[in-house]
mmCIF file of C-alpha atoms in Angstrom:
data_model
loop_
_atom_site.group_PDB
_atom_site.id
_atom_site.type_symbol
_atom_site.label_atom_id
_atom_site.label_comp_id
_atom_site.label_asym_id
_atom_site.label_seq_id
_atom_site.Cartn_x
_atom_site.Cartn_y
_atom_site.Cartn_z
ATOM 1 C CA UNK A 22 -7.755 9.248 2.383
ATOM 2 C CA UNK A 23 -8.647 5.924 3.023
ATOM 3 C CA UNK A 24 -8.087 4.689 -0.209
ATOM 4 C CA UNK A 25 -4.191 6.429 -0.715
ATOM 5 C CA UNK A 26 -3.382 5.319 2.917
ATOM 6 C CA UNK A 27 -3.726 1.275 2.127
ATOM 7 C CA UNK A 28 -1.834 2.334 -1.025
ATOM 8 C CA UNK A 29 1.143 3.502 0.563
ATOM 9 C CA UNK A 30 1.074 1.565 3.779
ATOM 10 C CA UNK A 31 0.222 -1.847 2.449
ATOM 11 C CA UNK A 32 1.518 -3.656 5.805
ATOM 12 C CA UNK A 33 -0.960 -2.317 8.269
ATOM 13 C CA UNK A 34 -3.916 -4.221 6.795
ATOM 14 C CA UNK A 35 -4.780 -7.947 7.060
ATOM 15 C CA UNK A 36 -5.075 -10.463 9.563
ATOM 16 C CA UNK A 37 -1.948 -10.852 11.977
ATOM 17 C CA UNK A 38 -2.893 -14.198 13.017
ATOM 18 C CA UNK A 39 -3.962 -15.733 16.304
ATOM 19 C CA UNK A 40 -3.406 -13.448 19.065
ATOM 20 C CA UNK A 41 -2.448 -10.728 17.247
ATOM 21 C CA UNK A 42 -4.536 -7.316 16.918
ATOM 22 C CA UNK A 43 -8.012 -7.752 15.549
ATOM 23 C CA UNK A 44 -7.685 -7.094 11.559
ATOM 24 C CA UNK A 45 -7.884 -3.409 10.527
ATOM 25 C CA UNK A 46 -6.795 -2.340 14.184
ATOM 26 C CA UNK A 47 -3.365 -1.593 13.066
ATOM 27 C CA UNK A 48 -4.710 0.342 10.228
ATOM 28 C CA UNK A 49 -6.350 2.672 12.580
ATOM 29 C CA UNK A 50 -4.247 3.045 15.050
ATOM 30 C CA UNK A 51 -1.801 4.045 12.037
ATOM 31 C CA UNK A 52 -3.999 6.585 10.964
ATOM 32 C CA UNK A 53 -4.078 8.085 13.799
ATOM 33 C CA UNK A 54 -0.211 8.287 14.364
ATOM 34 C CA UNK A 55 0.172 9.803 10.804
ATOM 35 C CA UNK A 56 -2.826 12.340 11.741
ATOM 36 C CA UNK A 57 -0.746 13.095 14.995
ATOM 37 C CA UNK A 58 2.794 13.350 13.455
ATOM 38 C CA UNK A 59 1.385 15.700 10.594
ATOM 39 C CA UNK A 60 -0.741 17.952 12.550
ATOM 40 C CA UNK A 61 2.191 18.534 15.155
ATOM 41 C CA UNK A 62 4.256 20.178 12.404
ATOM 42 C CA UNK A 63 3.581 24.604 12.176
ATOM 43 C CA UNK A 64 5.151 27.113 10.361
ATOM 44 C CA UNK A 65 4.855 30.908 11.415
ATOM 45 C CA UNK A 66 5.902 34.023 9.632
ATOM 46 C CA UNK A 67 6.062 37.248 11.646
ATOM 47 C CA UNK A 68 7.399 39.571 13.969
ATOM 48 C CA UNK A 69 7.350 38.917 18.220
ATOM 49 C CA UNK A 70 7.031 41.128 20.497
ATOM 50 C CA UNK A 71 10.482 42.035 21.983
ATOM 51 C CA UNK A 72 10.650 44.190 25.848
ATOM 52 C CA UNK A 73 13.243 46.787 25.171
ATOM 53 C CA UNK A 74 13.196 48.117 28.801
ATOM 54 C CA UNK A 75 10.517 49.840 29.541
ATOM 55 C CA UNK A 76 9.484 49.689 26.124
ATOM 56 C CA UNK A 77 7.647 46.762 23.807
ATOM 57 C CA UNK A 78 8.520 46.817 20.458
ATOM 58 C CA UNK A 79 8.210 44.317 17.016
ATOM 59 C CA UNK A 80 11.175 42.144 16.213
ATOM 60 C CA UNK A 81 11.550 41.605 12.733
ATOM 61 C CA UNK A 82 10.003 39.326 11.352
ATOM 62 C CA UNK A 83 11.128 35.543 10.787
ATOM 63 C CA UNK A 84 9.857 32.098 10.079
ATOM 64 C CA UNK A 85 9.716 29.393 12.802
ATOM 65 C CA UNK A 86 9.035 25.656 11.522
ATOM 66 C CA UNK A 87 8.149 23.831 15.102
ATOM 67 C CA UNK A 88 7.075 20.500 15.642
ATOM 68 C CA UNK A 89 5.131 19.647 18.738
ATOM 69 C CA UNK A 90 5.682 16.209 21.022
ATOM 70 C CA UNK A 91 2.151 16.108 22.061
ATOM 71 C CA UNK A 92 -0.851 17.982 20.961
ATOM 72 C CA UNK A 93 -2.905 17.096 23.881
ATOM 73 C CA UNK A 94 -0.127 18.366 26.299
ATOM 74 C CA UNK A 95 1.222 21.080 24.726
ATOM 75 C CA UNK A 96 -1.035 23.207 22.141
ATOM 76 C CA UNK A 97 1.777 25.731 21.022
ATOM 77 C CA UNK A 98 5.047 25.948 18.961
ATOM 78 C CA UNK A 99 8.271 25.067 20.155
ATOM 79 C CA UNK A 100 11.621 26.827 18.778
#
């Protein structure tokens, strides 16, 4: 992972001069963005369960592709 991630973001390594961010701090504080913003995104296939009345029955089914704001804060799907 390492290795692919200073491949295709180049910028976020090196020295940013006096100052700045101590060298490879930006790289891992990228990681960790890219490790939030990917595991955010969930796709479900299925049916819900639907009160008809009294009664609780199974939609039918469907996909939902949800992305989450914040993990930490809220564990489940949005629609």
């Amino acid at each position: 992972f390492d290795a692919r991630f200073e491949q295709v973001f180049p910028a976020t390594s090196g020295d940013s001069g006096a100052g700045g961010p101590e060298p490879g701090a930006v790289t891992e504080v990228s990681k960790a963005a890219l490790s939030n913003l990917l595991g955010s995104i969930g796709y479900f296939y299925g049916s819900s369960k639907v009160r008809v009345g009294e009664a609780v029955r199974d939609s039918v089914p469907g996909a939902l592709f949800t992305a989450v704001p914040s993990r930490s804060f809220f564990p489940r799907g949005f629609l």
